[in-house]
Tab-separated table of C-alpha atoms and ligand atoms in Angstrom:
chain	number	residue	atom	x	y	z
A	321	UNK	CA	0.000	0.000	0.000
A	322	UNK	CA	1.399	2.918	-1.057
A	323	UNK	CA	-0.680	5.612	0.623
A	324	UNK	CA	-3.934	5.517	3.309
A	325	UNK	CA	-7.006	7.492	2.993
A	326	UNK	CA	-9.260	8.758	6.237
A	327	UNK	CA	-11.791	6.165	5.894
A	328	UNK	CA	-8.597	3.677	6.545
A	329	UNK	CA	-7.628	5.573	9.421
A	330	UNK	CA	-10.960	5.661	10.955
A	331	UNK	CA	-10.168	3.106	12.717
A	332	UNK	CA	-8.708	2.516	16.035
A	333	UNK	CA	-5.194	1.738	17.055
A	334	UNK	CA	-4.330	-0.733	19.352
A	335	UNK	CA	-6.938	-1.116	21.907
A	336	UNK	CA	-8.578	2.403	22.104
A	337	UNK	CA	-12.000	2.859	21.963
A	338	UNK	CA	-13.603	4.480	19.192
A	339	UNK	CA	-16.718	6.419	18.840
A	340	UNK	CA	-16.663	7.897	14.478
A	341	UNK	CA	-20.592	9.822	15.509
A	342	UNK	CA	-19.801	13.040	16.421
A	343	UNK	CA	-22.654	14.490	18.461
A	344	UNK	CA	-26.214	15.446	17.382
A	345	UNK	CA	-27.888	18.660	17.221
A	346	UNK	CA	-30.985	19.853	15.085
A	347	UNK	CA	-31.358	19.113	11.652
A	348	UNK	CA	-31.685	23.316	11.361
A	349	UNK	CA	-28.464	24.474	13.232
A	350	UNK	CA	-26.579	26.890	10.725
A	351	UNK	CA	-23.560	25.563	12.765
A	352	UNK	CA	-23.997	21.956	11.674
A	353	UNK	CA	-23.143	22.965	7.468
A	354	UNK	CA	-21.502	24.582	5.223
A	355	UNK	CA	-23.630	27.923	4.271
A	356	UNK	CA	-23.974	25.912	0.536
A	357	UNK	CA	-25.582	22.947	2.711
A	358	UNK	CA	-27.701	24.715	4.925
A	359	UNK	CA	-29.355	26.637	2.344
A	360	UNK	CA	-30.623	23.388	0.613
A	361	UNK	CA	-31.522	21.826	4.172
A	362	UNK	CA	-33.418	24.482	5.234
A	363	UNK	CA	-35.086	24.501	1.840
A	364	UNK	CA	-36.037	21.082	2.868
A	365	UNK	CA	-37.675	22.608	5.803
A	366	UNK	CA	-39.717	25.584	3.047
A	367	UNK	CA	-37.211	28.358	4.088
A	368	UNK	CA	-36.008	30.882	1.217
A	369	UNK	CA	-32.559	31.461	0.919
A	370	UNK	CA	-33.233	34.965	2.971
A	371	UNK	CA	-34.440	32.830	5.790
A	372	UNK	CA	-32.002	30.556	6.400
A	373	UNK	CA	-28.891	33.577	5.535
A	374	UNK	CA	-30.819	35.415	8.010
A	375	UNK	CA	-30.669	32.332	10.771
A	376	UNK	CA	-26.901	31.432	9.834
A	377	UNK	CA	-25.679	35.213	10.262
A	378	UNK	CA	-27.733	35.275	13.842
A	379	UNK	CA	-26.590	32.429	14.757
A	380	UNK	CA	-23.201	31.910	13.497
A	381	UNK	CA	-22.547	35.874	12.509
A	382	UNK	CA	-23.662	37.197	15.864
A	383	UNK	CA	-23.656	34.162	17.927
A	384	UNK	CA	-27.253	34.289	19.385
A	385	UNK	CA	-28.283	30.800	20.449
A	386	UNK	CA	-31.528	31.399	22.576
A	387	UNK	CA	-34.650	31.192	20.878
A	388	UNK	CA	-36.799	33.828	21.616
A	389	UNK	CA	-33.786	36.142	20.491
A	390	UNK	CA	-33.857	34.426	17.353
A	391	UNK	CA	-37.276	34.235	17.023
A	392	UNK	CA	-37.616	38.267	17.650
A	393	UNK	CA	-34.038	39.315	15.856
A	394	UNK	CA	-34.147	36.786	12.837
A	395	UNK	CA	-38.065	37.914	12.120
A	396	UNK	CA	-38.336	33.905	11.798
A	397	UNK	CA	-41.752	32.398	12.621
A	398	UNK	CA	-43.429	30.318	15.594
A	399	UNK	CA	-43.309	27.641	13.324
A	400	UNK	CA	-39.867	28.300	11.741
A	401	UNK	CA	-38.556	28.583	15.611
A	402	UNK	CA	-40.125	25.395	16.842
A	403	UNK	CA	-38.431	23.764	13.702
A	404	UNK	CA	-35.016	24.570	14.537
A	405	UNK	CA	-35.320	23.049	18.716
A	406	UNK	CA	-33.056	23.140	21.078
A	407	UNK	CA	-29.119	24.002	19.874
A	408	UNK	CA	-26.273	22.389	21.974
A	409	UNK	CA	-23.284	24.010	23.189
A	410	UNK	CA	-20.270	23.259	24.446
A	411	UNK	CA	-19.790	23.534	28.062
A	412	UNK	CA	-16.398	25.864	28.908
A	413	UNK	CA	-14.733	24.140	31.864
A	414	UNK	CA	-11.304	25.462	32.213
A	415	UNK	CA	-9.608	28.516	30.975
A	416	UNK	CA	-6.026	29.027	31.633
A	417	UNK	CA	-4.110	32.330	30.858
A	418	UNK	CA	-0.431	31.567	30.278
A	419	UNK	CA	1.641	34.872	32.225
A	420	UNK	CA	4.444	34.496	29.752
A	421	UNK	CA	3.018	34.936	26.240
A	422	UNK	CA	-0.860	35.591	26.781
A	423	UNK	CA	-1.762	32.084	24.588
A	424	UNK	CA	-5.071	31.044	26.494
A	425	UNK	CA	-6.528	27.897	26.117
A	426	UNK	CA	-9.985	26.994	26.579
A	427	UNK	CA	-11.375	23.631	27.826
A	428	UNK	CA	-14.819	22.604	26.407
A	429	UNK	CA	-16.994	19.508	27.297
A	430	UNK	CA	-18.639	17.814	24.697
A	431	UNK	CA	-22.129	16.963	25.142
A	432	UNK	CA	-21.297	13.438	25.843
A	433	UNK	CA	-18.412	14.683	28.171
A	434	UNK	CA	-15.349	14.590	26.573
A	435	UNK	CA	-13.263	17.316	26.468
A	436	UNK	CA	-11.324	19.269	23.276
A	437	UNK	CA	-9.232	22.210	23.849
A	438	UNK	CA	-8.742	25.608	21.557
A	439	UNK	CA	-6.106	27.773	21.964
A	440	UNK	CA	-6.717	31.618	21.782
A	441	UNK	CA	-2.720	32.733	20.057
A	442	UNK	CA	-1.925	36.897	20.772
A	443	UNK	CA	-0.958	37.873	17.123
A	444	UNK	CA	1.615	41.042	16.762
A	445	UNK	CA	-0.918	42.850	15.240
A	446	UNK	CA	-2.523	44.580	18.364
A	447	UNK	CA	-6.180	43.384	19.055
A	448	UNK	CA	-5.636	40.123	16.166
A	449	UNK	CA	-5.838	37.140	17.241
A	450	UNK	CA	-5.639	33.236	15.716
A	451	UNK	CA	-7.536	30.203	17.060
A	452	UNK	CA	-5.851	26.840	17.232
A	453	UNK	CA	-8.914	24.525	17.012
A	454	UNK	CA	-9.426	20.918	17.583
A	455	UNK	CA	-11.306	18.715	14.751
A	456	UNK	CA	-11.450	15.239	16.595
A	457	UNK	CA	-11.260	14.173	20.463
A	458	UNK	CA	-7.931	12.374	20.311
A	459	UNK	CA	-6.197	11.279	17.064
A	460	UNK	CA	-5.430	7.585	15.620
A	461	UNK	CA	-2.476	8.986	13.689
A	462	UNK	CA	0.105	8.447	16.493
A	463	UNK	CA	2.806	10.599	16.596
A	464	UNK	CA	5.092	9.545	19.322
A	465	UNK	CA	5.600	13.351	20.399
A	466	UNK	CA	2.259	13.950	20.566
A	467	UNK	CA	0.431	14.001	23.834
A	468	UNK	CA	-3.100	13.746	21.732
A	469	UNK	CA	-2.494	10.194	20.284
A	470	UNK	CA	-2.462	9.230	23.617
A	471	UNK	CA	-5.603	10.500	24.731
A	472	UNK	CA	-8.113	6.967	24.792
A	473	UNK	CA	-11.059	8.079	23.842
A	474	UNK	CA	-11.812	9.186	20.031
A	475	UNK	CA	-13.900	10.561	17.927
A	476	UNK	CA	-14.793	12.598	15.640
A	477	UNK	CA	-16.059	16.597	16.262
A	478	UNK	CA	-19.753	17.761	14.604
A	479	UNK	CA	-19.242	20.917	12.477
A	480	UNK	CA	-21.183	22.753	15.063
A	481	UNK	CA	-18.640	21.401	18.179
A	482	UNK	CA	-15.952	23.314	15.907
A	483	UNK	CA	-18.151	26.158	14.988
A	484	UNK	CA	-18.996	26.502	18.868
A	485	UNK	CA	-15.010	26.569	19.683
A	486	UNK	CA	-15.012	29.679	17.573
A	487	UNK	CA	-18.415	31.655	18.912
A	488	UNK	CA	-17.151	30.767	22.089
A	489	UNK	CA	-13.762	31.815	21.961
A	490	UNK	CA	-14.773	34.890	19.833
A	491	UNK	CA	-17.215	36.009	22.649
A	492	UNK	CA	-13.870	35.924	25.104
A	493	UNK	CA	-11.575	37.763	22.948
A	494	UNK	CA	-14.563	40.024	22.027
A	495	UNK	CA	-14.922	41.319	25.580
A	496	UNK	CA	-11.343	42.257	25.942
A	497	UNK	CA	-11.821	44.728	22.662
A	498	UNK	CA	-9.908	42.210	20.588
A	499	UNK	CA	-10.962	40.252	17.374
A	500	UNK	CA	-10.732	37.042	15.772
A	501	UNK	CA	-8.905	37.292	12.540
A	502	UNK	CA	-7.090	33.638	11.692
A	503	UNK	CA	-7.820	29.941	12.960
A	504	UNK	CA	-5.488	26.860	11.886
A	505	UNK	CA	-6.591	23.445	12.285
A	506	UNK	CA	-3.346	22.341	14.331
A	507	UNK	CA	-5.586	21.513	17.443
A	508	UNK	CA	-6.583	17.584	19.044
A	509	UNK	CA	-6.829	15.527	15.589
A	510	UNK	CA	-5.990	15.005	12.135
A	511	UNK	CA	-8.409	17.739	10.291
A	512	UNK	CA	-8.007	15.394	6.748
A	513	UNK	CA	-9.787	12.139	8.765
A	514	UNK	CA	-12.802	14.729	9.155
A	515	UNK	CA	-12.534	15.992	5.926
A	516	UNK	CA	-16.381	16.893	5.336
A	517	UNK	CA	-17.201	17.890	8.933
A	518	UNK	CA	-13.363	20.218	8.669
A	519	UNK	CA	-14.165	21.623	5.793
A	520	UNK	CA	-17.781	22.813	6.131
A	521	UNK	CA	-16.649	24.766	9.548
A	522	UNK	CA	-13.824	26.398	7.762
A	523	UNK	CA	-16.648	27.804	4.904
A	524	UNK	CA	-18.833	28.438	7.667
A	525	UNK	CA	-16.046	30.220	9.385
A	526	UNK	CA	-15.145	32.335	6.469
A	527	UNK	CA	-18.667	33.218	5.010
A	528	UNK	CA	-19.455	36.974	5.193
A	529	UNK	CA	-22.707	36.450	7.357
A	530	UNK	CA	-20.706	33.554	9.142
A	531	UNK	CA	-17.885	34.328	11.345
A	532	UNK	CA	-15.901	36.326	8.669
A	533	UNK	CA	-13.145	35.444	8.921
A	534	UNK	CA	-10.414	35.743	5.640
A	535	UNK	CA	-10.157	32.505	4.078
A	536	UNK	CA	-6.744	32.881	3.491
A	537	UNK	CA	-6.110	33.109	6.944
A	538	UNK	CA	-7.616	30.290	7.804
A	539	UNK	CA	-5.054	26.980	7.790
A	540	UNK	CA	-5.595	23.341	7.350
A	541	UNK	CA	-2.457	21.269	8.820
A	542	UNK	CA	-1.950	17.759	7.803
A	543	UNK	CA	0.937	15.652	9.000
A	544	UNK	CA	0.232	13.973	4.613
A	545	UNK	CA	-2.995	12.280	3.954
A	546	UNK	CA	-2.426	11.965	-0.095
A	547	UNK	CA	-6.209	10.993	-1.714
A	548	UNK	CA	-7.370	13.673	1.301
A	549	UNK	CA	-4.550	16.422	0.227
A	550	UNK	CA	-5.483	15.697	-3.321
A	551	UNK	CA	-9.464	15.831	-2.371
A	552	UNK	CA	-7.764	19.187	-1.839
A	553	UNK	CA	-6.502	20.447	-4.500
A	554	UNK	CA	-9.076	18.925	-6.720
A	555	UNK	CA	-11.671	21.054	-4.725
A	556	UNK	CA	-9.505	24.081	-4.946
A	557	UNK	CA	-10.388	25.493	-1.550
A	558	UNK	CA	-9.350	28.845	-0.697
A	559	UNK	CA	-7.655	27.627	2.687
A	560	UNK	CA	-4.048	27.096	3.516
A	561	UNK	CA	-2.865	24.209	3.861
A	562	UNK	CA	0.109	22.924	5.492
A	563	UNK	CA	1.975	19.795	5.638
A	564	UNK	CA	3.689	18.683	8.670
A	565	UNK	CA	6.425	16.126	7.923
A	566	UNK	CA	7.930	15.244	11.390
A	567	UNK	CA	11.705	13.904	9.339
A	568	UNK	CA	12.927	13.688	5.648
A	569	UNK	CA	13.140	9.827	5.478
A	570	UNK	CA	10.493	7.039	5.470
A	571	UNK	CA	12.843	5.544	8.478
A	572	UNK	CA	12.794	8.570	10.672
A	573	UNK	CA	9.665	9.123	9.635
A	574	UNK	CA	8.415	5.848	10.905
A	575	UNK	CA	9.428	6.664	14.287
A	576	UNK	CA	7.870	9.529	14.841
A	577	UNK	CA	4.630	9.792	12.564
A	578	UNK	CA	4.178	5.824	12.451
A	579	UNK	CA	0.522	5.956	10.967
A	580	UNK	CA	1.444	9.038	8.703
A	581	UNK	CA	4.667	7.539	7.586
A	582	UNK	CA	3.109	4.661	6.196
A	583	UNK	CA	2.580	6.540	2.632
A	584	UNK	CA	6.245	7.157	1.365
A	585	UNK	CA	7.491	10.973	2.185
A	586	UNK	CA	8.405	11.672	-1.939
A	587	UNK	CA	4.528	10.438	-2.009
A	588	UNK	CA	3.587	12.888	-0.097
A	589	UNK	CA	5.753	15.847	-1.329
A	590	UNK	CA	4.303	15.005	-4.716
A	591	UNK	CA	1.091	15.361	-3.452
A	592	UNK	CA	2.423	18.976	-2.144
A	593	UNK	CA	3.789	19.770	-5.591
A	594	UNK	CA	0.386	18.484	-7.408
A	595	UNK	CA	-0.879	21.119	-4.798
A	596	UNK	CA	0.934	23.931	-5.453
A	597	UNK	CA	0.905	23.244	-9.342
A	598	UNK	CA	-2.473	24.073	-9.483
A	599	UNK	CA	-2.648	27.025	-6.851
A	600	UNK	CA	-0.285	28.338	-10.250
A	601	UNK	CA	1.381	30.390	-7.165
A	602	UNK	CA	3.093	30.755	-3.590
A	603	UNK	CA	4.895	28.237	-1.427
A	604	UNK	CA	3.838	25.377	-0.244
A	605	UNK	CA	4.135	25.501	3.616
A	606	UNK	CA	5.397	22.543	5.407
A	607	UNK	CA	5.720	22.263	9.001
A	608	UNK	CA	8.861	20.502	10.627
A	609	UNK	CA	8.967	19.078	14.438
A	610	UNK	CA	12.872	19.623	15.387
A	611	UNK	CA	13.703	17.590	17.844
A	612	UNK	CA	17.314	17.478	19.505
A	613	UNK	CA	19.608	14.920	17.993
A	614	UNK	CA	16.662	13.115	15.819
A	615	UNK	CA	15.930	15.332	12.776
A	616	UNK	CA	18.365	18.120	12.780
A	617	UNK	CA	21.523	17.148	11.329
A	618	UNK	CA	23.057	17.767	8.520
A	619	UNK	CA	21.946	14.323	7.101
A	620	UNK	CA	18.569	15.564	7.877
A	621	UNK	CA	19.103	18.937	5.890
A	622	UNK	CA	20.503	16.943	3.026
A	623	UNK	CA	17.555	14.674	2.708
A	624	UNK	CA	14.928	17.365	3.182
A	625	UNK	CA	16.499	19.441	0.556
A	626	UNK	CA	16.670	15.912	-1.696
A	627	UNK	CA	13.139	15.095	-1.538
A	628	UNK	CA	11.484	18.723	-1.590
A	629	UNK	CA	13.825	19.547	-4.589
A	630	UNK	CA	12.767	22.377	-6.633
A	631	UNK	CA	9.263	22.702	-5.225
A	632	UNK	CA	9.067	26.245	-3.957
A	633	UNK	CA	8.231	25.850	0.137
A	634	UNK	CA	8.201	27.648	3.334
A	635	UNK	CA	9.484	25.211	5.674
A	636	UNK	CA	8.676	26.571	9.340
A	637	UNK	CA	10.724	24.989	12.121
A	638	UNK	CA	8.743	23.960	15.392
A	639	UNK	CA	10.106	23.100	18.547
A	640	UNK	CA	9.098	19.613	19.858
A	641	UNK	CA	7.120	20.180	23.182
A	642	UNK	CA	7.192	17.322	25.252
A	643	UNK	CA	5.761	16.961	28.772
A	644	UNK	CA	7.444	13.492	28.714
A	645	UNK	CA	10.616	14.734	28.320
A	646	UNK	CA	11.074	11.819	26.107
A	647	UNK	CA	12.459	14.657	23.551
A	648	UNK	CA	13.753	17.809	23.894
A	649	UNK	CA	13.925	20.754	21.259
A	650	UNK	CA	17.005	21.286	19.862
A	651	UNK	CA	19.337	23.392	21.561
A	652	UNK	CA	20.539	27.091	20.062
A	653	UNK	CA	23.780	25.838	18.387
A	654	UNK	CA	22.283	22.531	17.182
A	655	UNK	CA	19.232	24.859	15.398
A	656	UNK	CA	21.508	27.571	13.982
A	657	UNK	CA	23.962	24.580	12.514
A	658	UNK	CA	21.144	23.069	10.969
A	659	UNK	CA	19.106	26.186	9.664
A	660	UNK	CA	23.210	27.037	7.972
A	661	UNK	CA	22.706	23.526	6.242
A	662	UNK	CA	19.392	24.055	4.939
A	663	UNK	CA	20.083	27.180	3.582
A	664	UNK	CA	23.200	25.026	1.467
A	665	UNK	CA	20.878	21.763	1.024
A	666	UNK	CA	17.237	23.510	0.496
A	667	UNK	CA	18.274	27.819	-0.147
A	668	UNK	CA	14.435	28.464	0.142
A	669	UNK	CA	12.687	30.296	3.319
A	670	UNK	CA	13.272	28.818	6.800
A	671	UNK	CA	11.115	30.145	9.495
A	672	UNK	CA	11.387	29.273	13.015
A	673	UNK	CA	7.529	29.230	14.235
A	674	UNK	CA	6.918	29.969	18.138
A	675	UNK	CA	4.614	27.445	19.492
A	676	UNK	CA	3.511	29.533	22.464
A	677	UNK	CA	1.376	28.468	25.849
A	678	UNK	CA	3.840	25.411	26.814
A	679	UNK	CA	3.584	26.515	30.617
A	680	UNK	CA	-0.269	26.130	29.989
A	681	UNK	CA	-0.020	23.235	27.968
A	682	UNK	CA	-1.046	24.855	25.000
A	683	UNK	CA	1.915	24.374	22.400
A	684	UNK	CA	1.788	21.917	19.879
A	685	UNK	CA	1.651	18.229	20.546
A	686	UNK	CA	0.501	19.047	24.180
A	687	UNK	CA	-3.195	18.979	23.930
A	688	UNK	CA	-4.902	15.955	25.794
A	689	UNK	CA	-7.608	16.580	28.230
A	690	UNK	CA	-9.551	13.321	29.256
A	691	UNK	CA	-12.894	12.856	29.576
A	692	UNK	CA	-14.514	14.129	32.430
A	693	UNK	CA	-17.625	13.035	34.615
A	694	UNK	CA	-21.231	14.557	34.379
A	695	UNK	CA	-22.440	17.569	35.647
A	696	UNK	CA	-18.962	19.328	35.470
B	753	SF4	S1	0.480	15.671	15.941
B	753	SF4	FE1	-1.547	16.002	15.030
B	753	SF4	S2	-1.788	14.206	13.664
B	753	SF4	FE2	-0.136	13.670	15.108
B	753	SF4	S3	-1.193	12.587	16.795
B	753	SF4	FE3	-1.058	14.768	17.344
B	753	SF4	S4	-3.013	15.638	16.714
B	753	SF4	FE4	-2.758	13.703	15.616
């Protein structure tokens, strides 16, 4: 086999338990679709198109989730009202401030009491900031640096439980005078093994009388899923997407993103150059894990700049973060050695990326809340 596709990876690894439904809300929550999709399902239900843009930008644009508000502010009927029910939320259980870089992440319970985590990241631009956001409760991929794949309950997240991470988080932000402006699915999962579910939020997210926020600032990150990466292309999405390759070689590869590194690495670069091909423009931006004395050597700036080859990239370095202290990020003369040898073996843009929130817990690779009991 020379590549795996989500619906391969839907499965469980080792022993964990698996639950693939994602949880239920009414069949006329704007937060459950893509704008495209709710339009025809609330067709289904005999509203016009002004209807249901009207509900999605209440509910979705303005974040109003109670009823009788909607019912008074969306001019929608009795009828229409009683139609639509009851719409979950997510219950916020924990919300840590991190003193030394102001990440923040919040803790949400599912309604079947699991727990995903988003983190809120402090852009430079005053006010701006990103959202990291979770797409699954744990992850099957694997990756050995990851405190996720550990986590031992799975499943996938409804569109709405992502939508929700962003109304909820926006509402935070909001009250401090700041604004959302970017969100990058780097959270708990792999966003390609909910493609559908991923991919509606994000056009949800970006609509104009959704959450509005600039597609182009919103980021899908993959650690190389080739039919989903070329799903993709094919759909040409206005989204970023990045690539996370965790080492150069299908051997190092293997030991760090086991499940991932099961499709060849050139497989997935030529998925990434397929990619780029038909954006006709940019970089393609691939993430890197460094992680002291594993993947940054010279051998490993050699082989990166082997396989990526003339494909024009941003490669952005990212210090592991591991509770474990199983691995350690490299240290300052290990990273400047090996940015010098990628600038001889690769000569395209290097950018060290701060993965902020690591005395919160936040950083990459350290999301993993369990599940909790009821009534928390
Ligand atoms: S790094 Fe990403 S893909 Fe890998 S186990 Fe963690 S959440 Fe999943």
């Amino acid at each position: 086999m020379s590549s795996l596709d989500a619906s391969q990876l839907a499965l469980p690894l080792a022993s964990a338990p698996v639950r693939i439904a994602p949880a239920a809300t009414s069949p006329l929550d704007p937060r459950n679709f893509s704008p495209e999709a709710f339009h025809e399902a609330a067709a289904s239900f005999g509203m016009i198109p002004e209807w249901s843009r009207r509900l999605m930008a209440r509910v979705v644009g303005e974040g109003i989730h109670d009823l009788k508000v909607l019912e008074k502010k969306a001019s929608l009927s009795r009828k229409v009202v009683n139609a639509i029910g009851e719409l979950p939320r997510l219950r916020l259980v924990d919300v840590q401030l991190s003193p030394v870089d102001n990440f923040m992440k919040l803790a949400f319970a599912t309604p079947d009491d699991l727990v995903v985590e988003t983190v809120l990241i402090p852009l430079h631009k005053p006010g701006a900031v990103s959202l990291c956001l979770s797409s699954q409760v744990g992850c099957a991929m694997g990756c050995t640096f990851c405190a996720t794949a550990t986590m031992k309950t799975r499943r996938n997240l409804a569109t709405w439980e992502i939508i929700d991470q962003v109304l909820q988080a926006r509402e935070i932000v909001q009250q401090e005078g700041r604004r959302v402006t970017g969100a990058v699915f780097m959270g708990m999962g792999e966003p390609f093994l909910n493609y559908d579910r991923v991919l509606a939020a994000a056009e949800t997210m970006c609509c104009p009388y959704g959450a509005s926020i600039c597609g182009k600032n919103i980021t899908v990150s993959t650690v190389g899923l080739v039919p989903e990466i070329d799903r993709y292309t094919q759909e040409n999405r206005r989204f970023r997407l990045s690539i996370s390759l965790g080492a150069a070689t299908d051997e190092k590869r293997r030991q760090v993103v086991p499940v991932a590194a099961q499709t060849p690495v050139k497989d997935v670069i030529a998925a990434a150059q397929r990619h780029i091909t038909s954006k006709g423009q940019g970089r393609m931006m691939l993430a890197y894990v460094c992680i002291s004395g594993f993947n940054v050597g010279e051998d490993d700036a050699r082989a990166l700049g082997e396989v990526i080859g003339d494909m024009p990239v941003r490669l952005d370095l990212i210090d592991v973060t591991d509770p474990t202290g199983r691995y350690q990020p490299p240290t300052a003369d290990e990273l400047n050695t090996f940015r010098d040898a990628l600038q001889r073996y690769l000569g395209q843009p290097v950018v060290r990326r701060y993965s902020g929130g690591a005395d919160i817990r936040a950083a990459c690779g350290t999301l993993a809340a369990q599940s909790i009991g009821k009534g928390v």
